[in-house]
C-alpha positions as a printed NumPy array, in Angstrom:
array([[-21.772,   1.816,  -4.893],
       [-24.423,   4.716,  -3.978],
       [-23.823,   7.486,  -5.787],
       [-21.614,   9.558,  -4.699],
       [-20.418,   7.165,  -2.067],
       [-16.826,   5.791,  -1.823],
       [-17.432,   1.505,  -1.203],
       [-14.12 ,   0.814,   1.172],
       [-12.675,  -2.243,   0.408],
       [-12.552,  -1.199,  -3.85 ],
       [-10.715,   1.709,  -2.758],
       [ -8.364,  -0.714,  -1.134],
       [ -8.839,  -3.675,  -3.865],
       [ -7.524,  -0.327,  -6.489],
       [ -4.43 ,  -0.733,  -4.464],
       [ -3.556,  -4.47 ,  -4.866],
       [ -4.673,  -3.868,  -8.233],
       [ -2.433,  -1.273,  -9.054],
       [  0.914,  -3.748,  -7.475],
       [ -0.615,  -6.296,  -9.372],
       [ -0.125,  -4.628, -12.381],
       [  3.629,  -2.713, -12.163],
       [  4.974,  -6.781, -11.053],
       [  2.98 ,  -7.721, -14.288],
       [  4.48 ,  -4.513, -16.436],
       [  8.329,  -4.744, -14.229],
       [  7.763,  -8.245, -15.573],
       [  8.23 ,  -7.977, -18.855],
       [  9.697,  -4.356, -18.594],
       [ 13.208,  -3.58 , -21.266],
       [ 15.261,  -1.449, -20.121],
       [ 17.062,   0.105, -16.465],
       [ 15.903,   2.935, -16.606],
       [ 11.861,   1.743, -17.44 ],
       [ 12.855,  -1.055, -14.7  ],
       [ 13.782,   1.361, -12.004],
       [ 11.058,   3.531, -12.682],
       [  8.142,   1.336, -12.227],
       [ 10.041,  -0.995,  -9.183],
       [  9.499,   3.294,  -7.599],
       [  6.692,   3.439,  -8.482],
       [  6.308,  -0.372,  -6.916],
       [  7.893,   0.48 ,  -3.658],
       [  5.833,   3.759,  -3.373],
       [  2.513,   1.817,  -3.266],
       [  3.253,  -0.873,  -1.006],
       [  4.664,   1.689,   1.303],
       [  2.258,   3.814,   1.28 ],
       [ -1.31 ,   1.165,   0.886],
       [  0.678,  -0.643,   4.621],
       [  0.575,   2.585,   6.443],
       [ -3.04 ,   4.238,   5.328],
       [ -4.263,   1.448,   5.902],
       [ -2.992,   0.448,   9.486],
       [ -3.805,   4.523,  10.493],
       [ -7.282,   4.19 ,   9.299],
       [ -8.75 ,   0.947,   8.611],
       [ -7.127,  -1.215,  10.929],
       [ -7.524,   0.908,  13.883],
       [-12.201,  -0.243,  12.839],
       [-11.616,  -4.211,  12.457],
       [-12.099,  -4.587,  15.933],
       [-15.591,  -3.358,  15.531],
       [-16.726,  -4.529,  12.103],
       [-16.092,  -8.193,  14.128],
       [-12.315,  -8.9  ,  12.3  ],
       [-10.017,  -8.545,  15.589],
       [ -8.578, -11.661,  15.37 ],
       [ -7.446, -10.112,  11.65 ],
       [ -6.052,  -6.963,  13.153],
       [ -3.111,  -8.167,  15.13 ],
       [ -2.496, -10.717,  11.786],
       [ -2.459,  -8.48 ,   9.128],
       [ -0.357,  -6.002,  11.23 ],
       [  2.063,  -8.341,  11.113],
       [  1.384,  -9.795,   7.23 ],
       [  2.362,  -5.722,   7.066],
       [  5.256,  -5.645,   9.106],
       [  7.133,  -8.539,   7.582],
       [  5.701,  -7.29 ,   3.814],
       [  7.607,  -3.696,   4.862],
       [ 10.77 ,  -5.51 ,   5.854],
       [ 11.117,  -6.657,   2.093],
       [  9.794,  -4.094,   0.777],
       [ 12.414,  -2.149,   3.041],
       [ 15.274,  -4.629,   1.326],
       [ 13.841,  -3.306,  -2.415],
       [ 14.284,   0.335,  -1.938],
       [ 17.575,  -0.613,  -0.212],
       [ 19.228,  -2.219,  -3.411],
       [ 19.177,  -0.85 ,  -6.755],
       [ 17.059,  -2.182, -10.107],
       [ 20.633,  -2.956, -11.99 ],
       [ 21.67 ,  -4.79 ,  -8.673],
       [ 22.458,  -8.622,  -9.496],
       [ 19.476, -10.61 ,  -7.765],
       [ 17.398,  -7.482,  -7.511],
       [ 14.388,  -9.55 ,  -8.806],
       [ 14.188, -11.77 ,  -5.906],
       [ 14.3  ,  -9.611,  -3.567],
       [ 11.262,  -7.465,  -5.031],
       [  9.816, -10.348,  -6.222],
       [  9.803, -11.061,  -2.802],
       [  8.26 ,  -8.29 ,  -1.155],
       [  5.203,  -7.935,  -4.076],
       [  4.687, -11.829,  -3.169],
       [  3.938, -11.556,   0.284],
       [  2.092,  -7.991,  -0.189],
       [  0.238,  -9.839,  -3.158],
       [ -0.751, -12.402,  -0.872],
       [ -1.877, -10.79 ,   2.02 ],
       [ -3.435,  -8.391,  -0.389],
       [ -5.901, -11.775,  -2.031],
       [ -6.223, -12.958,   1.803],
       [ -8.217,  -9.733,   2.618],
       [-10.325, -10.082,  -1.035],
       [-11.464, -13.592,   0.435],
       [-11.807, -13.399,   3.97 ],
       [-11.634,  -9.734,   5.032],
       [-13.776,  -8.197,   2.297],
       [-16.95 ,  -9.306,   2.686],
       [-17.207,  -9.139,   6.422],
       [-16.131,  -5.76 ,   5.93 ],
       [-18.754,  -5.14 ,   3.124],
       [-21.337,  -7.06 ,   5.68 ],
       [-21.276,  -4.834,   7.987],
       [-20.868,  -1.171,   7.444],
       [-23.768,   0.711,   5.777],
       [-23.156,   2.825,   2.498],
       [-22.316,   6.441,   4.878],
       [-19.941,   4.386,   7.089],
       [-18.435,   2.668,   4.335],
       [-17.578,   6.236,   2.607],
       [-16.487,   7.68 ,   5.674],
       [-13.604,   4.555,   5.731],
       [-12.983,   5.13 ,   2.845],
       [-12.331,   8.846,   2.925],
       [-10.048,   8.254,   6.06 ],
       [ -7.912,   5.814,   3.661],
       [ -7.62 ,   8.084,   1.474],
       [ -6.668,  11.095,   3.113],
       [ -4.608,   8.78 ,   4.863],
       [ -2.802,   7.527,   1.849],
       [ -1.569,  11.401,   1.284],
       [  0.675,  11.539,   4.397],
       [  1.817,   8.705,   4.458],
       [  5.317,   7.803,   4.237],
       [  6.426,   6.691,   0.433],
       [  8.942,   4.867,   0.687],
       [  9.494,   2.188,   3.649],
       [ 10.476,   2.752,   7.288],
       [  9.788,  -1.127,   9.22 ],
       [ 11.373,   0.681,  12.185],
       [  8.535,   3.287,  13.012],
       [  5.623,   3.096,  15.296],
       [  3.587,   0.154,  14.087],
       [  0.767,   0.949,  16.26 ],
       [ -1.491,   2.776,  13.687],
       [ -2.367,   5.2  ,  16.505],
       [ -0.867,   8.175,  16.474],
       [  2.572,   7.491,  17.284],
       [  2.453,   6.184,  13.46 ],
       [  0.226,   9.482,  12.266],
       [  2.675,  11.279,  14.132],
       [  6.507,   9.06 ,  12.587],
       [  4.218,   9.004,   8.775],
       [  4.394,  13.056,   9.133],
       [  7.917,  13.065,   9.749],
       [  8.807,  10.065,   7.511],
       [  6.568,  11.78 ,   4.336],
       [  8.202,  14.743,   4.252],
       [ 11.439,  12.955,   4.23 ],
       [ 10.939,  11.127,   1.966],
       [ 10.129,  13.943,  -0.551],
       [ 12.685,  15.523,  -0.144],
       [ 15.182,  11.913,  -0.468],
       [ 13.632,  10.592,  -3.478],
       [ 13.458,  14.713,  -5.374],
       [ 17.282,  14.665,  -4.473],
       [ 17.48 ,  10.778,  -5.987],
       [ 16.046,  11.431,  -9.024],
       [ 13.71 ,   9.084,  -8.8  ],
       [ 11.77 ,   8.374, -11.661],
       [  8.035,   7.108, -11.397],
       [  5.47 ,   5.707, -14.083],
       [  1.46 ,   6.064, -13.92 ],
       [ -0.791,   3.923, -12.328],
       [ -3.163,   2.024, -14.73 ],
       [ -6.098,   2.147, -11.49 ],
       [ -6.92 ,   5.535,  -9.895],
       [ -8.416,   7.417,  -6.635],
       [-10.517,   9.896,  -7.557],
       [ -9.592,  12.942,  -7.149],
       [-11.003,  14.443,  -4.462],
       [-12.939,  12.194,  -1.934]])
């Protein structure tokens, strides 16, 4: 990474690593409140990552020689979103919740590993440091505007329809989280605060 420049695969991997870390923390958590806070954070992070990647990074895949991977990745995200939605609609204290959340995390992590192994080398080879920085900043800006909860029936095109639906969904999610009194935990890995 050049001085002052962001690198897109590094920023994406931060999200992947946070989900891996949160899942590990959830599995070793004691007490319903701690488990619920970690589960809320897992759901939020998987939802944000998926939508942000779709409206920023995946739109660039054809230019990066990853046109075939674009549709495959969107399909995997759609599956992850459905599983994350199932977890979001359940409560961490219900019987079988670990399995419901575990299915979502397993699908997310499997997709993440595939990206890291297959897509990241191609992305790194195709982008100059300046273009990688630009795409990383686009991804980080998208993270701040997309919904914080899964909306699997919303448009998944990565285009203007998804961005518009995301803006409405994001506002709705903030209200739901505030009224519902959802608690969250801190993330182990962080993106730059100013970009």
